[in-house]
Structure formats: structure tokens, C-alpha cells
Amino acid sequence: MRADIADLAAESVAGTTGERYHNRGDFLHRLAVTARRPGFALLGAETTVLVGCAFGFPMGSEGSGSRGSDGTLQEIIQRLTSRARFVVLTQVVDHPHVQHRDIARRPQQRLLTELHSSPGITLLHPADRAGQAAFSSWGWQNMGEVVGLPGSVAPCVLTLSAEGQPSARR
């Protein structure tokens, strides 16, 4: 199934400006790393083939996190949302065909519901305008760039509540 998910991820950005931020090898690495996290969950959407998926893990009081970059991320998200517990959606993928345009919304919502957590959090490269537009169309709110996390670029933090409404900045 890894190969099917990686194929879908590559198809979902092919020919878009977001393509340069979504390498197949990087995607498979994120999936492997995330799959080792406590509470990892992956939900797929299928017709006769895989058309969408979302995966991630909980962080906070009962989830993972508290050391190193996890602790820094947890502190930042708690400041932005006033929530100590949240789900990090590592990847959301949907089929690029117009009929499946909103298929990724359902796995996102179900993942947040099944992990009993709100809000959902994702990090995107600030120049990934196509990714940001997709998440915005699914109801995510861009909270801005976050400084202090590992990496050469300060990622944008996007939030989504389990009810599908963006998490309010408090």
C-alpha cells in the first residue's frame, strides 16, 4: 500500500507549483518516520483505486511529544491555539481529478475524530502556495510562519478543528 500512497502523492502535485516541495522519496521517508510515532493513524479513501488519504499522530498530554523539536512544536501550538493536545497531520493527499477534488476532507475529519483530538496541525513550506491553497479549501487556517523548529525554512502552521472549522487564535 506504501507504493500506492506514494504514487497518489506524486500524482496529486504533478504539474503544479507545489510539485517541487513533494518528492516521492521525501514522502516515503515522512510516512516511515510518522508510522513509528505513538498513536499513528492512516485513513484512506477508495473507489476502485486509492483516491485520498491522511495520516498523522497525536501530540500532547496523552500523545507523543515533549522533548526536542516535539516539545518546541507543542509549546508553539499551545500558544497559538490554547490547546495542549492536538493531531499532527503529516500528510493529506487527494486524487487530482476534479471528481475527487474534496475527497481528502473526509479522511482529515475522521482522523481528528478517531484520535479524539482537536485541532489538527500541519506544517507547510511557506513557498508552497498550491499546498496552502488546497488546505485553505479544506477549511484550514494559516497561522503564519513558525521560527524555532529544526530546518532551514520556517514552516507555516495551519490548523483545523475536528468540526471542520479553523481553530481560533486566542
mmCIF file of C-alpha atoms in Angstrom:
data_model
loop_
_atom_site.group_PDB
_atom_site.id
_atom_site.type_symbol
_atom_site.label_atom_id
_atom_site.label_comp_id
_atom_site.label_asym_id
_atom_site.label_seq_id
_atom_site.Cartn_x
_atom_site.Cartn_y
_atom_site.Cartn_z
ATOM 1 C CA MET A 1 0.000 0.000 0.000
ATOM 2 C CA ARG A 2 3.013 2.312 0.555
ATOM 3 C CA ALA A 3 3.667 2.359 -3.187
ATOM 4 C CA ASP A 4 0.009 3.180 -3.964
ATOM 5 C CA ILE A 5 0.034 6.038 -1.463
ATOM 6 C CA ALA A 6 3.359 7.362 -2.816
ATOM 7 C CA ASP A 7 2.004 7.161 -6.393
ATOM 8 C CA LEU A 8 -1.108 9.094 -5.355
ATOM 9 C CA ALA A 9 1.015 11.708 -3.568
ATOM 10 C CA ALA A 10 3.130 12.210 -6.700
ATOM 11 C CA GLU A 11 0.031 12.388 -8.939
ATOM 12 C CA SER A 12 -1.640 14.907 -6.641
ATOM 13 C CA VAL A 13 1.066 17.536 -7.234
ATOM 14 C CA ALA A 14 2.247 16.652 -10.756
ATOM 15 C CA GLY A 15 2.293 19.711 -12.962
ATOM 16 C CA THR A 16 1.562 22.138 -10.112
ATOM 17 C CA THR A 17 3.750 24.729 -8.443
ATOM 18 C CA GLY A 18 3.686 22.510 -5.340
ATOM 19 C CA GLU A 19 5.477 19.705 -7.195
ATOM 20 C CA ARG A 20 8.937 20.920 -6.168
ATOM 21 C CA TYR A 21 8.025 20.579 -2.457
ATOM 22 C CA HIS A 22 6.762 16.985 -2.731
ATOM 23 C CA ASN A 23 9.464 14.486 -3.663
ATOM 24 C CA ARG A 24 8.436 10.785 -3.691
ATOM 25 C CA GLY A 25 11.465 9.777 -1.602
ATOM 26 C CA ASP A 26 10.774 12.517 0.952
ATOM 27 C CA PHE A 27 7.144 11.423 1.087
ATOM 28 C CA LEU A 28 8.083 7.773 1.770
ATOM 29 C CA HIS A 29 10.552 8.903 4.445
ATOM 30 C CA ARG A 30 7.848 11.031 6.174
ATOM 31 C CA LEU A 31 5.463 8.087 6.063
ATOM 32 C CA ALA A 32 8.058 5.713 7.577
ATOM 33 C CA VAL A 33 9.052 8.166 10.322
ATOM 34 C CA THR A 34 5.456 9.062 11.151
ATOM 35 C CA ALA A 35 4.382 5.391 11.207
ATOM 36 C CA ARG A 36 6.760 4.825 14.141
ATOM 37 C CA ARG A 37 5.097 7.527 16.252
ATOM 38 C CA PRO A 38 2.800 6.513 19.131
ATOM 39 C CA GLY A 39 -0.829 6.777 18.051
ATOM 40 C CA PHE A 40 -0.013 6.832 14.312
ATOM 41 C CA ALA A 41 -3.129 6.559 12.149
ATOM 42 C CA LEU A 42 -3.617 6.422 8.389
ATOM 43 C CA LEU A 43 -7.012 6.662 6.738
ATOM 44 C CA GLY A 44 -7.589 6.100 3.055
ATOM 45 C CA ALA A 45 -10.450 6.813 0.695
ATOM 46 C CA GLU A 46 -11.069 4.406 -2.154
ATOM 47 C CA THR A 47 -13.345 3.944 -5.107
ATOM 48 C CA THR A 48 -11.938 1.171 -7.282
ATOM 49 C CA VAL A 49 -8.498 2.667 -6.513
ATOM 50 C CA LEU A 50 -6.993 4.776 -3.751
ATOM 51 C CA VAL A 51 -8.182 8.388 -4.237
ATOM 52 C CA GLY A 52 -7.170 10.044 -0.983
ATOM 53 C CA CYS A 53 -5.556 9.579 2.398
ATOM 54 C CA ALA A 54 -4.486 11.415 5.512
ATOM 55 C CA PHE A 55 -2.044 10.326 8.173
ATOM 56 C CA GLY A 56 -0.635 11.682 11.365
ATOM 57 C CA PHE A 57 -0.259 11.235 15.106
ATOM 58 C CA PRO A 58 -1.455 12.827 18.354
ATOM 59 C CA MET A 59 0.710 15.124 20.449
ATOM 60 C CA GLY A 60 0.066 16.438 23.885
ATOM 61 C CA SER A 61 -0.863 15.163 27.300
ATOM 62 C CA GLU A 62 -1.711 11.632 26.131
ATOM 63 C CA GLY A 63 0.044 11.656 22.758
ATOM 64 C CA SER A 64 3.710 11.831 21.870
ATOM 65 C CA GLY A 65 5.909 14.830 22.243
ATOM 66 C CA SER A 66 7.587 16.842 24.990
ATOM 67 C CA ARG A 67 11.283 16.638 24.063
ATOM 68 C CA GLY A 68 13.414 18.421 21.488
ATOM 69 C CA SER A 69 11.612 19.669 18.397
ATOM 70 C CA ASP A 70 8.409 17.885 19.506
ATOM 71 C CA GLY A 71 8.416 19.909 22.720
ATOM 72 C CA THR A 72 9.082 23.132 20.824
ATOM 73 C CA LEU A 73 6.254 22.386 18.387
ATOM 74 C CA GLN A 74 3.930 21.526 21.277
ATOM 75 C CA GLU A 75 4.730 24.810 23.040
ATOM 76 C CA ILE A 76 4.199 26.850 19.857
ATOM 77 C CA ILE A 77 0.867 25.183 19.062
ATOM 78 C CA GLN A 78 -0.317 25.563 22.647
ATOM 79 C CA ARG A 79 0.449 29.306 22.473
ATOM 80 C CA LEU A 80 -1.362 29.672 19.122
ATOM 81 C CA THR A 81 -4.452 27.589 19.934
ATOM 82 C CA SER A 82 -4.629 27.355 23.751
ATOM 83 C CA ARG A 83 -4.706 23.558 23.303
ATOM 84 C CA ALA A 84 -2.176 21.195 24.869
ATOM 85 C CA ARG A 85 -3.360 18.221 22.791
ATOM 86 C CA PHE A 86 -3.614 18.129 19.001
ATOM 87 C CA VAL A 87 -3.070 15.895 15.989
ATOM 88 C CA VAL A 88 -0.184 16.498 13.624
ATOM 89 C CA LEU A 89 -1.382 15.654 10.123
ATOM 90 C CA THR A 90 1.867 14.758 8.443
ATOM 91 C CA GLN A 91 0.313 14.351 5.016
ATOM 92 C CA VAL A 92 -3.024 14.808 3.303
ATOM 93 C CA VAL A 93 -3.314 13.567 -0.266
ATOM 94 C CA ASP A 94 -6.171 13.569 -2.729
ATOM 95 C CA HIS A 95 -6.504 12.492 -6.335
ATOM 96 C CA PRO A 96 -6.011 15.402 -8.733
ATOM 97 C CA HIS A 97 -9.078 14.548 -10.809
ATOM 98 C CA VAL A 98 -11.850 17.149 -10.482
ATOM 99 C CA GLN A 99 -14.398 14.493 -9.373
ATOM 100 C CA HIS A 100 -12.213 13.702 -6.352
ATOM 101 C CA ARG A 101 -11.316 17.323 -5.562
ATOM 102 C CA ASP A 102 -12.664 17.299 -1.995
ATOM 103 C CA ILE A 103 -12.094 13.623 -1.206
ATOM 104 C CA ALA A 104 -9.246 14.421 1.221
ATOM 105 C CA ARG A 105 -11.556 16.389 3.528
ATOM 106 C CA ARG A 106 -13.260 13.241 4.889
ATOM 107 C CA PRO A 107 -10.098 11.358 5.957
ATOM 108 C CA GLN A 108 -8.858 14.530 7.688
ATOM 109 C CA GLN A 109 -12.049 14.907 9.699
ATOM 110 C CA ARG A 110 -12.238 11.210 10.519
ATOM 111 C CA LEU A 111 -8.599 11.130 11.622
ATOM 112 C CA LEU A 112 -9.176 14.016 14.034
ATOM 113 C CA THR A 113 -12.345 12.355 15.341
ATOM 114 C CA GLU A 114 -10.806 8.892 15.751
ATOM 115 C CA LEU A 115 -7.753 10.279 17.538
ATOM 116 C CA HIS A 116 -10.137 12.219 19.829
ATOM 117 C CA SER A 117 -8.296 15.439 19.319
ATOM 118 C CA SER A 118 -8.796 18.888 18.021
ATOM 119 C CA PRO A 119 -7.205 20.853 16.495
ATOM 120 C CA GLY A 120 -5.348 19.288 13.600
ATOM 121 C CA ILE A 121 -1.992 20.848 12.814
ATOM 122 C CA THR A 122 0.107 20.652 9.668
ATOM 123 C CA LEU A 123 3.335 22.344 8.640
ATOM 124 C CA LEU A 124 3.954 23.509 5.071
ATOM 125 C CA HIS A 125 6.856 25.164 3.292
ATOM 126 C CA PRO A 126 5.969 28.888 3.123
ATOM 127 C CA ALA A 127 6.525 28.967 -0.652
ATOM 128 C CA ASP A 128 4.180 26.002 -1.265
ATOM 129 C CA ARG A 129 1.275 28.137 -2.466
ATOM 130 C CA ALA A 130 -0.515 25.181 -4.085
ATOM 131 C CA GLY A 131 -0.420 23.233 -0.810
ATOM 132 C CA GLN A 132 -1.604 26.220 1.176
ATOM 133 C CA ALA A 133 -4.460 26.797 -1.289
ATOM 134 C CA ALA A 134 -5.532 23.147 -1.034
ATOM 135 C CA PHE A 135 -5.530 23.192 2.761
ATOM 136 C CA SER A 136 -7.397 26.511 2.758
ATOM 137 C CA SER A 137 -10.075 24.992 0.504
ATOM 138 C CA TRP A 138 -10.492 22.185 3.073
ATOM 139 C CA GLY A 139 -11.115 24.713 5.880
ATOM 140 C CA TRP A 140 -7.605 25.048 7.314
ATOM 141 C CA GLN A 141 -6.431 28.395 8.705
ATOM 142 C CA ASN A 142 -2.860 29.579 8.091
ATOM 143 C CA MET A 143 -1.461 30.803 11.411
ATOM 144 C CA GLY A 144 1.764 32.102 9.818
ATOM 145 C CA GLU A 145 5.379 31.040 9.803
ATOM 146 C CA VAL A 146 6.927 29.500 12.916
ATOM 147 C CA VAL A 147 10.507 30.224 13.902
ATOM 148 C CA GLY A 148 12.425 27.864 16.183
ATOM 149 C CA LEU A 149 11.749 24.467 14.635
ATOM 150 C CA PRO A 150 14.582 22.454 13.068
ATOM 151 C CA GLY A 151 15.216 23.046 9.388
ATOM 152 C CA SER A 152 16.462 25.772 7.118
ATOM 153 C CA VAL A 153 12.983 27.246 6.494
ATOM 154 C CA ALA A 154 10.404 28.480 8.994
ATOM 155 C CA PRO A 155 7.286 26.453 8.083
ATOM 156 C CA CYS A 156 3.740 27.785 8.005
ATOM 157 C CA VAL A 157 1.472 26.314 10.675
ATOM 158 C CA LEU A 158 -2.065 25.530 9.557
ATOM 159 C CA THR A 159 -4.862 24.487 11.938
ATOM 160 C CA LEU A 160 -8.209 22.723 11.586
ATOM 161 C CA SER A 161 -10.734 21.794 14.258
ATOM 162 C CA ALA A 162 -12.408 18.363 14.320
ATOM 163 C CA GLU A 163 -15.668 20.052 13.381
ATOM 164 C CA GLY A 164 -14.071 21.427 10.224
ATOM 165 C CA GLN A 165 -13.831 24.980 11.441
ATOM 166 C CA PRO A 166 -10.408 26.627 11.673
ATOM 167 C CA SER A 167 -9.065 26.847 15.224
ATOM 168 C CA ALA A 168 -9.364 30.367 16.530
ATOM 169 C CA ARG A 169 -6.281 32.258 17.603
ATOM 170 C CA ARG A 170 -6.697 33.109 21.255
#
